[in-house]
PDB file of C-alpha atoms and ligand atoms in Angstrom:
ATOM      1  CA  MET A   1      22.473-110.420 -58.317  1.00  0.00           C
ATOM      2  CA  SER A   2      23.888-110.949 -54.841  1.00  0.00           C
ATOM      3  CA  SER A   3      27.382-110.086 -53.647  1.00  0.00           C
ATOM      4  CA  LYS A   4      29.250-110.871 -50.478  1.00  0.00           C
ATOM      5  CA  GLU A   5      32.701-110.392 -49.025  1.00  0.00           C
ATOM      6  CA  VAL A   6      34.761-113.550 -48.583  1.00  0.00           C
ATOM      7  CA  PRO A   7      37.911-114.125 -46.513  1.00  0.00           C
ATOM      8  CA  GLN A   8      41.039-114.035 -48.673  1.00  0.00           C
ATOM      9  CA  THR A   9      43.994-116.344 -48.067  1.00  0.00           C
ATOM     10  CA  LEU A  10      47.507-116.812 -49.435  1.00  0.00           C
ATOM     11  CA  THR A  11      49.675-119.829 -50.177  1.00  0.00           C
ATOM     12  CA  ILE A  12      53.404-119.173 -50.553  1.00  0.00           C
ATOM     13  CA  ALA A  13      54.581-122.438 -52.043  1.00  0.00           C
ATOM     14  CA  GLY A  14      55.739-124.516 -54.961  1.00  0.00           C
ATOM     15  CA  SER A  15      53.616-125.574 -57.913  1.00  0.00           C
ATOM     16  CA  ASP A  16      52.924-129.308 -58.444  1.00  0.00           C
ATOM     17  CA  SER A  17      52.150-129.878 -62.138  1.00  0.00           C
ATOM     18  CA  GLY A  18      50.373-133.110 -61.129  1.00  0.00           C
ATOM     19  CA  GLY A  19      47.842-131.100 -59.127  1.00  0.00           C
ATOM     20  CA  GLY A  20      47.956-133.298 -55.998  1.00  0.00           C
ATOM     21  CA  ALA A  21      50.276-131.434 -53.618  1.00  0.00           C
ATOM     22  CA  GLY A  22      51.929-128.013 -53.386  1.00  0.00           C
ATOM     23  CA  MET A  23      49.924-124.896 -54.096  1.00  0.00           C
ATOM     24  CA  GLN A  24      47.415-126.792 -56.212  1.00  0.00           C
ATOM     25  CA  ALA A  25      46.397-128.828 -53.145  1.00  0.00           C
ATOM     26  CA  ASP A  26      46.351-125.598 -51.140  1.00  0.00           C
ATOM     27  CA  ILE A  27      44.102-123.739 -53.576  1.00  0.00           C
ATOM     28  CA  LYS A  28      41.705-126.688 -53.939  1.00  0.00           C
ATOM     29  CA  THR A  29      41.490-127.017 -50.158  1.00  0.00           C
ATOM     30  CA  MET A  30      40.907-123.304 -49.631  1.00  0.00           C
ATOM     31  CA  GLN A  31      38.239-123.266 -52.351  1.00  0.00           C
ATOM     32  CA  GLU A  32      36.452-126.277 -50.830  1.00  0.00           C
ATOM     33  CA  ASN A  33      36.549-124.547 -47.449  1.00  0.00           C
ATOM     34  CA  HIS A  34      34.908-121.435 -48.917  1.00  0.00           C
ATOM     35  CA  VAL A  35      37.700-118.868 -48.783  1.00  0.00           C
ATOM     36  CA  PHE A  36      39.338-117.094 -51.720  1.00  0.00           C
ATOM     37  CA  ALA A  37      42.888-118.359 -52.431  1.00  0.00           C
ATOM     38  CA  THR A  38      45.748-116.264 -53.782  1.00  0.00           C
ATOM     39  CA  ASN A  39      49.292-117.547 -54.338  1.00  0.00           C
ATOM     40  CA  VAL A  40      52.971-116.673 -54.529  1.00  0.00           C
ATOM     41  CA  VAL A  41      54.773-119.232 -56.713  1.00  0.00           C
ATOM     42  CA  VAL A  42      58.164-119.824 -55.040  1.00  0.00           C
ATOM     43  CA  GLY A  43      59.140-122.498 -57.556  1.00  0.00           C
ATOM     44  CA  LEU A  44      57.898-124.873 -60.219  1.00  0.00           C
ATOM     45  CA  THR A  45      58.049-128.640 -60.113  1.00  0.00           C
ATOM     46  CA  ALA A  46      57.508-131.008 -63.012  1.00  0.00           C
ATOM     47  CA  GLN A  47      55.760-133.643 -60.915  1.00  0.00           C
ATOM     48  CA  ASN A  48      53.214-136.438 -61.169  1.00  0.00           C
ATOM     49  CA  THR A  49      51.995-139.224 -58.899  1.00  0.00           C
ATOM     50  CA  LEU A  50      55.204-141.174 -59.643  1.00  0.00           C
ATOM     51  CA  GLY A  51      57.623-138.500 -58.437  1.00  0.00           C
ATOM     52  CA  VAL A  52      59.292-135.150 -59.078  1.00  0.00           C
ATOM     53  CA  GLN A  53      61.069-134.951 -62.429  1.00  0.00           C
ATOM     54  CA  MET A  54      62.384-131.351 -62.321  1.00  0.00           C
ATOM     55  CA  VAL A  55      62.507-128.358 -59.951  1.00  0.00           C
ATOM     56  CA  GLN A  56      62.961-124.699 -60.899  1.00  0.00           C
ATOM     57  CA  PRO A  57      62.914-122.043 -58.148  1.00  0.00           C
ATOM     58  CA  THR A  58      61.447-118.624 -58.976  1.00  0.00           C
ATOM     59  CA  ASP A  59      63.670-115.510 -59.305  1.00  0.00           C
ATOM     60  CA  VAL A  60      63.640-113.377 -56.160  1.00  0.00           C
ATOM     61  CA  GLU A  61      62.527-110.321 -58.177  1.00  0.00           C
ATOM     62  CA  MET A  62      59.466-112.270 -59.320  1.00  0.00           C
ATOM     63  CA  ILE A  63      58.746-113.497 -55.772  1.00  0.00           C
ATOM     64  CA  ASP A  64      58.878-109.893 -54.543  1.00  0.00           C
ATOM     65  CA  ALA A  65      56.627-108.721 -57.394  1.00  0.00           C
ATOM     66  CA  GLN A  66      53.987-111.348 -56.589  1.00  0.00           C
ATOM     67  CA  PHE A  67      53.876-110.296 -52.928  1.00  0.00           C
ATOM     68  CA  ASP A  68      53.625-106.614 -53.918  1.00  0.00           C
ATOM     69  CA  SER A  69      50.803-107.319 -56.403  1.00  0.00           C
ATOM     70  CA  LEU A  70      48.802-109.220 -53.824  1.00  0.00           C
ATOM     71  CA  PHE A  71      49.259-106.795 -50.939  1.00  0.00           C
ATOM     72  CA  ASP A  72      48.461-103.791 -53.170  1.00  0.00           C
ATOM     73  CA  ASP A  73      44.988-105.203 -53.666  1.00  0.00           C
ATOM     74  CA  PHE A  74      43.830-108.083 -51.479  1.00  0.00           C
ATOM     75  CA  ASP A  75      42.893-108.229 -47.818  1.00  0.00           C
ATOM     76  CA  ILE A  76      44.747-111.405 -46.822  1.00  0.00           C
ATOM     77  CA  LYS A  77      43.339-112.839 -43.580  1.00  0.00           C
ATOM     78  CA  ALA A  78      45.714-115.820 -43.190  1.00  0.00           C
ATOM     79  CA  ALA A  79      48.622-117.389 -45.078  1.00  0.00           C
ATOM     80  CA  LYS A  80      50.811-120.478 -45.263  1.00  0.00           C
ATOM     81  CA  THR A  81      54.202-121.439 -46.575  1.00  0.00           C
ATOM     82  CA  GLY A  82      54.951-124.750 -48.301  1.00  0.00           C
ATOM     83  CA  ALA A  83      57.950-125.900 -50.339  1.00  0.00           C
ATOM     84  CA  LEU A  84      60.524-123.076 -50.354  1.00  0.00           C
ATOM     85  CA  PHE A  85      63.416-124.962 -52.028  1.00  0.00           C
ATOM     86  CA  ASP A  86      66.544-123.147 -50.763  1.00  0.00           C
ATOM     87  CA  GLN A  87      68.005-120.480 -48.505  1.00  0.00           C
ATOM     88  CA  ILE A  88      67.647-117.730 -51.153  1.00  0.00           C
ATOM     89  CA  ARG A  89      63.907-118.383 -51.502  1.00  0.00           C
ATOM     90  CA  VAL A  90      63.413-118.798 -47.724  1.00  0.00           C
ATOM     91  CA  SER A  91      65.087-115.406 -47.145  1.00  0.00           C
ATOM     92  CA  ALA A  92      62.960-113.771 -49.856  1.00  0.00           C
ATOM     93  CA  VAL A  93      59.808-115.128 -48.237  1.00  0.00           C
ATOM     94  CA  ILE A  94      60.888-113.993 -44.747  1.00  0.00           C
ATOM     95  CA  LYS A  95      61.634-110.489 -46.074  1.00  0.00           C
ATOM     96  CA  ASN A  96      58.139-110.285 -47.565  1.00  0.00           C
ATOM     97  CA  VAL A  97      56.381-111.768 -44.524  1.00  0.00           C
ATOM     98  CA  LYS A  98      57.967-108.968 -42.483  1.00  0.00           C
ATOM     99  CA  LYS A  99      57.405-106.237 -45.099  1.00  0.00           C
ATOM    100  CA  HIS A 100      53.700-107.040 -45.492  1.00  0.00           C
ATOM    101  CA  ASN A 101      53.185-108.005 -41.844  1.00  0.00           C
ATOM    102  CA  ILE A 102      51.643-111.337 -42.821  1.00  0.00           C
ATOM    103  CA  HIS A 103      49.792-113.132 -40.037  1.00  0.00           C
ATOM    104  CA  PRO A 104      48.464-115.490 -38.925  1.00  0.00           C
ATOM    105  CA  LEU A 105      51.111-117.535 -40.714  1.00  0.00           C
ATOM    106  CA  VAL A 106      51.122-121.334 -40.891  1.00  0.00           C
ATOM    107  CA  VAL A 107      54.548-122.768 -41.757  1.00  0.00           C
ATOM    108  CA  ASP A 108      54.477-126.215 -43.362  1.00  0.00           C
ATOM    109  CA  PRO A 109      58.221-126.982 -43.369  1.00  0.00           C
ATOM    110  CA  VAL A 110      58.147-129.157 -46.503  1.00  0.00           C
ATOM    111  CA  MET A 111      61.511-130.889 -46.937  1.00  0.00           C
ATOM    112  CA  VAL A 112      60.984-134.062 -48.976  1.00  0.00           C
ATOM    113  CA  ALA A 113      58.101-135.186 -51.228  1.00  0.00           C
ATOM    114  CA  LYS A 114      56.535-138.610 -50.542  1.00  0.00           C
ATOM    115  CA  GLY A 115      58.367-140.039 -53.561  1.00  0.00           C
ATOM    116  CA  GLY A 116      61.712-139.027 -51.967  1.00  0.00           C
ATOM    117  CA  ALA A 117      62.592-135.855 -53.947  1.00  0.00           C
ATOM    118  CA  ARG A 118      64.175-133.069 -51.895  1.00  0.00           C
ATOM    119  CA  LEU A 119      62.205-129.824 -51.925  1.00  0.00           C
ATOM    120  CA  LEU A 120      64.484-127.900 -49.515  1.00  0.00           C
ATOM    121  CA  ASP A 121      68.284-127.832 -49.295  1.00  0.00           C
ATOM    122  CA  ASP A 122      70.303-127.920 -46.048  1.00  0.00           C
ATOM    123  CA  GLN A 123      70.859-124.159 -45.866  1.00  0.00           C
ATOM    124  CA  GLY A 124      67.132-123.670 -46.478  1.00  0.00           C
ATOM    125  CA  ILE A 125      66.407-125.968 -43.517  1.00  0.00           C
ATOM    126  CA  HIS A 126      68.644-123.833 -41.282  1.00  0.00           C
ATOM    127  CA  ALA A 127      66.977-120.635 -42.509  1.00  0.00           C
ATOM    128  CA  ILE A 128      63.521-122.038 -41.722  1.00  0.00           C
ATOM    129  CA  ILE A 129      64.582-123.181 -38.253  1.00  0.00           C
ATOM    130  CA  ASN A 130      66.454-120.001 -37.330  1.00  0.00           C
ATOM    131  CA  ASP A 131      64.532-117.259 -39.128  1.00  0.00           C
ATOM    132  CA  LEU A 132      61.075-118.432 -40.252  1.00  0.00           C
ATOM    133  CA  LEU A 133      59.900-120.368 -37.180  1.00  0.00           C
ATOM    134  CA  PRO A 134      59.938-117.217 -34.996  1.00  0.00           C
ATOM    135  CA  LEU A 135      57.367-115.740 -37.432  1.00  0.00           C
ATOM    136  CA  ALA A 136      55.115-118.816 -37.396  1.00  0.00           C
ATOM    137  CA  ASP A 137      51.777-118.839 -35.604  1.00  0.00           C
ATOM    138  CA  ILE A 138      51.562-122.567 -36.309  1.00  0.00           C
ATOM    139  CA  VAL A 139      54.241-124.950 -37.589  1.00  0.00           C
ATOM    140  CA  THR A 140      53.206-128.354 -38.964  1.00  0.00           C
ATOM    141  CA  PRO A 141      56.171-130.749 -39.319  1.00  0.00           C
ATOM    142  CA  ASN A 142      55.605-134.409 -40.160  1.00  0.00           C
ATOM    143  CA  LEU A 143      57.675-136.880 -38.118  1.00  0.00           C
ATOM    144  CA  PRO A 144      60.808-136.816 -40.335  1.00  0.00           C
ATOM    145  CA  GLU A 145      60.702-132.984 -40.446  1.00  0.00           C
ATOM    146  CA  ALA A 146      60.241-132.815 -36.665  1.00  0.00           C
ATOM    147  CA  GLN A 147      63.288-135.052 -36.229  1.00  0.00           C
ATOM    148  CA  VAL A 148      65.394-132.687 -38.353  1.00  0.00           C
ATOM    149  CA  MET A 149      64.266-129.707 -36.257  1.00  0.00           C
ATOM    150  CA  TYR A 150      64.719-131.577 -32.970  1.00  0.00           C
ATOM    151  CA  ASN A 151      68.047-132.976 -34.209  1.00  0.00           C
ATOM    152  CA  LYS A 152      67.316-136.281 -32.453  1.00  0.00           C
ATOM    153  CA  PRO A 153      65.359-139.427 -33.306  1.00  0.00           C
ATOM    154  CA  ILE A 154      61.654-139.412 -32.329  1.00  0.00           C
ATOM    155  CA  GLU A 155      60.704-142.956 -31.386  1.00  0.00           C
ATOM    156  CA  THR A 156      58.313-142.794 -28.429  1.00  0.00           C
ATOM    157  CA  LYS A 157      55.298-140.693 -27.401  1.00  0.00           C
ATOM    158  CA  ASP A 158      57.539-138.910 -24.890  1.00  0.00           C
ATOM    159  CA  ASP A 159      59.952-138.066 -27.710  1.00  0.00           C
ATOM    160  CA  VAL A 160      57.054-136.456 -29.626  1.00  0.00           C
ATOM    161  CA  ILE A 161      56.131-134.343 -26.583  1.00  0.00           C
ATOM    162  CA  ASP A 162      59.763-133.274 -26.036  1.00  0.00           C
ATOM    163  CA  ALA A 163      60.266-132.502 -29.731  1.00  0.00           C
ATOM    164  CA  ALA A 164      57.125-130.315 -29.851  1.00  0.00           C
ATOM    165  CA  SER A 165      58.319-128.386 -26.821  1.00  0.00           C
ATOM    166  CA  PHE A 166      61.787-127.980 -28.382  1.00  0.00           C
ATOM    167  CA  ILE A 167      60.284-126.725 -31.660  1.00  0.00           C
ATOM    168  CA  GLN A 168      58.094-124.272 -29.757  1.00  0.00           C
ATOM    169  CA  GLN A 169      61.214-122.923 -28.058  1.00  0.00           C
ATOM    170  CA  LEU A 170      62.681-122.314 -31.528  1.00  0.00           C
ATOM    171  CA  GLY A 171      59.984-119.657 -31.854  1.00  0.00           C
ATOM    172  CA  ALA A 172      56.830-121.181 -33.380  1.00  0.00           C
ATOM    173  CA  LYS A 173      53.840-120.269 -31.203  1.00  0.00           C
ATOM    174  CA  ASN A 174      51.833-123.445 -31.803  1.00  0.00           C
ATOM    175  CA  VAL A 175      53.173-126.809 -32.978  1.00  0.00           C
ATOM    176  CA  ILE A 176      51.509-129.793 -34.671  1.00  0.00           C
ATOM    177  CA  ILE A 177      53.639-132.900 -35.098  1.00  0.00           C
ATOM    178  CA  LYS A 178      51.746-134.861 -37.754  1.00  0.00           C
ATOM    179  CA  GLY A 179      51.545-138.612 -37.364  1.00  0.00           C
ATOM    180  CA  GLY A 180      50.995-139.720 -40.967  1.00  0.00           C
ATOM    181  CA  HIS A 181      54.351-141.519 -40.990  1.00  0.00           C
ATOM    182  CA  GLN A 182      53.551-143.600 -37.878  1.00  0.00           C
ATOM    183  CA  SER A 183      53.205-147.386 -38.110  1.00  0.00           C
ATOM    184  CA  GLY A 184      50.173-149.175 -36.637  1.00  0.00           C
ATOM    185  CA  ASP A 185      46.417-148.898 -37.073  1.00  0.00           C
ATOM    186  CA  LEU A 186      46.011-145.450 -35.535  1.00  0.00           C
ATOM    187  CA  ILE A 187      47.489-142.057 -36.330  1.00  0.00           C
ATOM    188  CA  GLU A 188      48.121-139.438 -33.681  1.00  0.00           C
ATOM    189  CA  ASP A 189      48.765-135.791 -34.530  1.00  0.00           C
ATOM    190  CA  TYR A 190      50.216-134.118 -31.414  1.00  0.00           C
ATOM    191  CA  VAL A 191      49.290-130.466 -30.837  1.00  0.00           C
ATOM    192  CA  LEU A 192      51.107-128.091 -28.465  1.00  0.00           C
ATOM    193  CA  LEU A 193      49.395-124.721 -28.086  1.00  0.00           C
ATOM    194  CA  GLU A 194      50.952-121.373 -27.243  1.00  0.00           C
ATOM    195  CA  ASN A 195      49.481-121.429 -23.728  1.00  0.00           C
ATOM    196  CA  GLY A 196      51.124-124.802 -22.988  1.00  0.00           C
ATOM    197  CA  ASP A 197      47.967-126.880 -23.398  1.00  0.00           C
ATOM    198  CA  SER A 198      48.367-129.969 -25.540  1.00  0.00           C
ATOM    199  CA  PHE A 199      46.118-132.592 -27.096  1.00  0.00           C
ATOM    200  CA  ILE A 200      46.214-135.504 -29.520  1.00  0.00           C
ATOM    201  CA  MET A 201      44.042-135.763 -32.639  1.00  0.00           C
ATOM    202  CA  GLU A 202      43.611-139.475 -33.236  1.00  0.00           C
ATOM    203  CA  SER A 203      42.234-141.156 -36.352  1.00  0.00           C
ATOM    204  CA  PRO A 204      42.296-144.573 -37.986  1.00  0.00           C
ATOM    205  CA  LYS A 205      45.244-145.038 -40.337  1.00  0.00           C
ATOM    206  CA  TYR A 206      43.783-145.532 -43.841  1.00  0.00           C
ATOM    207  CA  ASP A 207      45.741-148.132 -45.759  1.00  0.00           C
ATOM    208  CA  THR A 208      46.191-146.355 -49.087  1.00  0.00           C
ATOM    209  CA  VAL A 209      48.883-144.988 -51.406  1.00  0.00           C
ATOM    210  CA  ARG A 210      46.446-142.256 -52.503  1.00  0.00           C
ATOM    211  CA  LYS A 211      47.526-139.618 -50.001  1.00  0.00           C
ATOM    212  CA  HIS A 212      49.750-137.293 -52.009  1.00  0.00           C
ATOM    213  CA  GLY A 213      49.432-133.789 -50.578  1.00  0.00           C
ATOM    214  CA  THR A 214      48.041-134.669 -47.124  1.00  0.00           C
ATOM    215  CA  GLY A 215      50.355-132.210 -45.347  1.00  0.00           C
ATOM    216  CA  ASP A 216      49.548-129.347 -47.716  1.00  0.00           C
ATOM    217  CA  THR A 217      45.865-130.087 -47.408  1.00  0.00           C
ATOM    218  CA  LEU A 218      45.896-130.093 -43.593  1.00  0.00           C
ATOM    219  CA  SER A 219      47.784-126.781 -43.355  1.00  0.00           C
ATOM    220  CA  SER A 220      45.573-125.114 -45.980  1.00  0.00           C
ATOM    221  CA  ALA A 221      42.380-126.222 -44.263  1.00  0.00           C
ATOM    222  CA  ILE A 222      43.765-124.673 -41.065  1.00  0.00           C
ATOM    223  CA  VAL A 223      44.525-121.429 -42.948  1.00  0.00           C
ATOM    224  CA  ALA A 224      40.975-121.363 -44.340  1.00  0.00           C
ATOM    225  CA  SER A 225      39.527-121.751 -40.869  1.00  0.00           C
ATOM    226  CA  LEU A 226      41.821-119.068 -39.392  1.00  0.00           C
ATOM    227  CA  ALA A 227      40.822-116.697 -42.216  1.00  0.00           C
ATOM    228  CA  LYS A 228      37.187-117.130 -41.182  1.00  0.00           C
ATOM    229  CA  GLY A 229      38.130-115.878 -37.719  1.00  0.00           C
ATOM    230  CA  ASN A 230      38.267-119.168 -35.826  1.00  0.00           C
ATOM    231  CA  SER A 231      40.686-119.694 -32.938  1.00  0.00           C
ATOM    232  CA  VAL A 232      43.957-121.551 -33.499  1.00  0.00           C
ATOM    233  CA  GLU A 233      42.651-124.574 -31.575  1.00  0.00           C
ATOM    234  CA  ASP A 234      39.362-124.723 -33.520  1.00  0.00           C
ATOM    235  CA  ALA A 235      41.178-124.195 -36.838  1.00  0.00           C
ATOM    236  CA  ILE A 236      43.531-127.107 -36.113  1.00  0.00           C
ATOM    237  CA  ILE A 237      40.612-129.394 -35.222  1.00  0.00           C
ATOM    238  CA  GLU A 238      38.683-128.291 -38.346  1.00  0.00           C
ATOM    239  CA  GLY A 239      41.746-128.962 -40.489  1.00  0.00           C
ATOM    240  CA  LYS A 240      42.120-132.484 -39.139  1.00  0.00           C
ATOM    241  CA  THR A 241      38.391-133.180 -39.567  1.00  0.00           C
ATOM    242  CA  TYR A 242      38.619-132.109 -43.226  1.00  0.00           C
ATOM    243  CA  ILE A 243      41.670-134.238 -44.104  1.00  0.00           C
ATOM    244  CA  ASP A 244      40.190-137.210 -42.267  1.00  0.00           C
ATOM    245  CA  LYS A 245      36.938-136.950 -44.252  1.00  0.00           C
ATOM    246  CA  ILE A 246      38.528-136.626 -47.675  1.00  0.00           C
ATOM    247  CA  LEU A 247      40.954-139.492 -47.041  1.00  0.00           C
ATOM    248  CA  GLN A 248      37.859-141.700 -46.806  1.00  0.00           C
ATOM    249  CA  SER A 249      36.678-140.988 -50.362  1.00  0.00           C
ATOM    250  CA  GLU A 250      39.416-142.194 -52.680  1.00  0.00           C
ATOM    251  CA  ILE A 251      39.708-141.157 -56.314  1.00  0.00           C
ATOM    252  CA  LEU A 252      41.667-143.128 -58.891  1.00  0.00           C
ATOM    253  CA  VAL A 253      44.068-140.691 -60.572  1.00  0.00           C
ATOM    254  CA  GLY A 254      47.581-141.461 -61.858  1.00  0.00           C
ATOM    255  CA  HIS A 255      49.704-144.578 -61.435  1.00  0.00           C
ATOM    256  CA  GLY A 256      51.575-143.880 -58.181  1.00  0.00           C
ATOM    257  CA  HIS A 257      50.942-141.875 -54.994  1.00  0.00           C
ATOM    258  CA  GLY A 258      47.522-140.604 -56.042  1.00  0.00           C
ATOM    259  CA  PRO A 259      45.986-137.265 -55.047  1.00  0.00           C
ATOM    260  CA  LEU A 260      43.146-136.614 -52.608  1.00  0.00           C
ATOM    261  CA  SER A 261      39.521-135.852 -53.507  1.00  0.00           C
ATOM    262  CA  HIS A 262      39.422-132.314 -52.201  1.00  0.00           C
ATOM    263  CA  TRP A 263      35.660-132.175 -52.683  1.00  0.00           C
ATOM    264  CA  GLY A 264      35.277-135.438 -50.727  1.00  0.00           C
ATOM    265  CA  ALA A 265      34.110-133.725 -47.537  1.00  0.00           C
ATOM    266  CA  GLU A 266      30.860-132.804 -49.345  1.00  0.00           C
ATOM    267  CA  ASN A 267      29.845-136.511 -49.364  1.00  0.00           C
ATOM    268  CA  ALA A 268      30.220-136.626 -53.147  1.00  0.00           C
ATOM    269  CA  PHE A 269      30.400-140.431 -53.176  1.00  0.00           C
TER     270      PHE A 269
HETATM  271  N1  ADP B   1      47.172-143.034 -43.865  1.00  0.00           N
HETATM  272  C1  ADP B   1      46.588-142.045 -43.214  1.00  0.00           C
HETATM  273  N2  ADP B   1      45.419-142.239 -42.574  1.00  0.00           N
HETATM  274  C2  ADP B   1      44.810-141.236 -41.880  1.00  0.00           C
HETATM  275  N3  ADP B   1      45.301-139.983 -41.795  1.00  0.00           N
HETATM  276  C3  ADP B   1      46.476-139.719 -42.413  1.00  0.00           C
HETATM  277  C4  ADP B   1      47.170-140.710 -43.159  1.00  0.00           C
HETATM  278  N4  ADP B   1      48.302-140.169 -43.668  1.00  0.00           N
HETATM  279  C5  ADP B   1      48.308-138.890 -43.266  1.00  0.00           C
HETATM  280  N5  ADP B   1      47.214-138.608 -42.503  1.00  0.00           N
HETATM  281  C6  ADP B   1      46.890-137.314 -41.910  1.00  0.00           C
HETATM  282  O1  ADP B   1      47.200-136.324 -42.872  1.00  0.00           O
HETATM  283  C7  ADP B   1      47.803-135.195 -42.259  1.00  0.00           C
HETATM  284  C8  ADP B   1      49.191-134.973 -42.842  1.00  0.00           C
HETATM  285  O2  ADP B   1      50.075-135.881 -42.237  1.00  0.00           O
HETATM  286  P1  ADP B   1      51.414-136.414 -42.860  1.00  0.00           P
HETATM  287  O3  ADP B   1      51.105-137.357 -43.963  1.00  0.00           O
HETATM  288  O4  ADP B   1      52.227-136.935 -41.729  1.00  0.00           O
HETATM  289  O5  ADP B   1      52.069-135.088 -43.486  1.00  0.00           O
HETATM  290  P2  ADP B   1      53.009-134.891 -44.747  1.00  0.00           P
HETATM  291  O6  ADP B   1      52.142-134.991 -45.986  1.00  0.00           O
HETATM  292  O7  ADP B   1      53.558-133.522 -44.538  1.00  0.00           O
HETATM  293  O8  ADP B   1      54.034-135.969 -44.705  1.00  0.00           O
HETATM  294  C9  ADP B   1      47.816-135.479 -40.767  1.00  0.00           C
HETATM  295  O9  ADP B   1      46.659-134.902 -40.166  1.00  0.00           O
HETATM  296  C10 ADP B   1      47.765-137.004 -40.701  1.00  0.00           C
HETATM  297  O10 ADP B   1      47.186-137.464 -39.510  1.00  0.00           O
HETATM  298  C1  LIG B   2      55.482-128.452 -54.948  1.00  0.00           C
HETATM  299  C2  LIG B   2      55.301-129.402 -53.823  1.00  0.00           C
HETATM  300  N1  LIG B   2      55.079-128.920 -52.578  1.00  0.00           N
HETATM  301  C3  LIG B   2      54.916-129.763 -51.535  1.00  0.00           C
HETATM  302  C4  LIG B   2      54.974-131.131 -51.734  1.00  0.00           C
HETATM  303  C5  LIG B   2      54.825-132.056 -50.561  1.00  0.00           C
HETATM  304  O1  LIG B   2      53.563-131.978 -50.117  1.00  0.00           O
HETATM  305  P1  LIG B   2      52.961-132.885 -48.953  1.00  0.00           P
HETATM  306  O2  LIG B   2      51.646-132.352 -48.590  1.00  0.00           O
HETATM  307  O3  LIG B   2      53.971-133.045 -47.881  1.00  0.00           O
HETATM  308  O4  LIG B   2      52.667-134.201 -49.701  1.00  0.00           O
HETATM  309  P2  LIG B   2      53.546-135.410 -50.098  1.00  0.00           P
HETATM  310  O5  LIG B   2      54.467-135.087 -51.214  1.00  0.00           O
HETATM  311  O6  LIG B   2      54.278-135.766 -48.834  1.00  0.00           O
HETATM  312  O7  LIG B   2      52.504-136.371 -50.505  1.00  0.00           O
HETATM  313  C6  LIG B   2      55.168-131.608 -53.030  1.00  0.00           C
HETATM  314  N2  LIG B   2      55.212-132.928 -53.284  1.00  0.00           N
HETATM  315  N3  LIG B   2      55.336-130.715 -54.046  1.00  0.00           N
END
């Protein structure tokens, strides 16, 4: 028998019963990237590839208990937040991030699912902007989320650069503005690092509806890489490489916005 230590990670997020996004996407991504995934369930969704049918946030007492259980036992090397639903849950998460000194922390400021369902209320948005971003090592808004944080439309490349700088000034050390919602044949994810360096991660835009959970998958792949001890810049590039690979091996699941093949980076096809 052989035994080895493995990096342990944490997703603080909502559950997607359909398995394509939320903490299920996170756990699958972490597993495929060879780290051990733990989770704090901040809320449940009844969800499939057609949309979100019901949402039920978790009691704060239960959120606290999950954090205490994990930090009594595991050696968490990196963590992420996903859907946090409302101001009460955002505050509970912030309290526990501080209590357990959780870092590096990737904040995926999930606001709306691809089908249009809201996964964060207005007060929750304010709490993330004002109180969670200053604790974030990396924040990963998509274009609509970046616009909410920037409080202005983002229409040009210069707007993206200005928005990233604005979001960094809100307190997040490193910023990725994801380009999945861009039109055209190419996608550009814009990265602004803590030291002021910036770069663009460009990829072809795959013409598919089977991309449910792309944001969760990118942020979780980054967490996995950080947990292995890689630098922020390398972790971001590894995360993008992973999502780009698995988007190229489609699986046919469900009747709407289908999930990703999280094992697709292993050339399973
Ligand atoms: N159609 C696509 N083709 C290629 N890459 C994509 C596509 N859609 C999303 N991505 C990539 O997936 C990641 C998540 O982006 P995005 O879809 O904008 O986030 P979210 O799921 O939070 O809306 C980014 O790295 C983005 O470049
Ligand atoms: C429970 C839950 N969390 C997050 C999301 C959104 O995830 P995301 O990766 O942004 O994927 P899309 O929904 O945009 O495909 C979710 N749907 N459910």
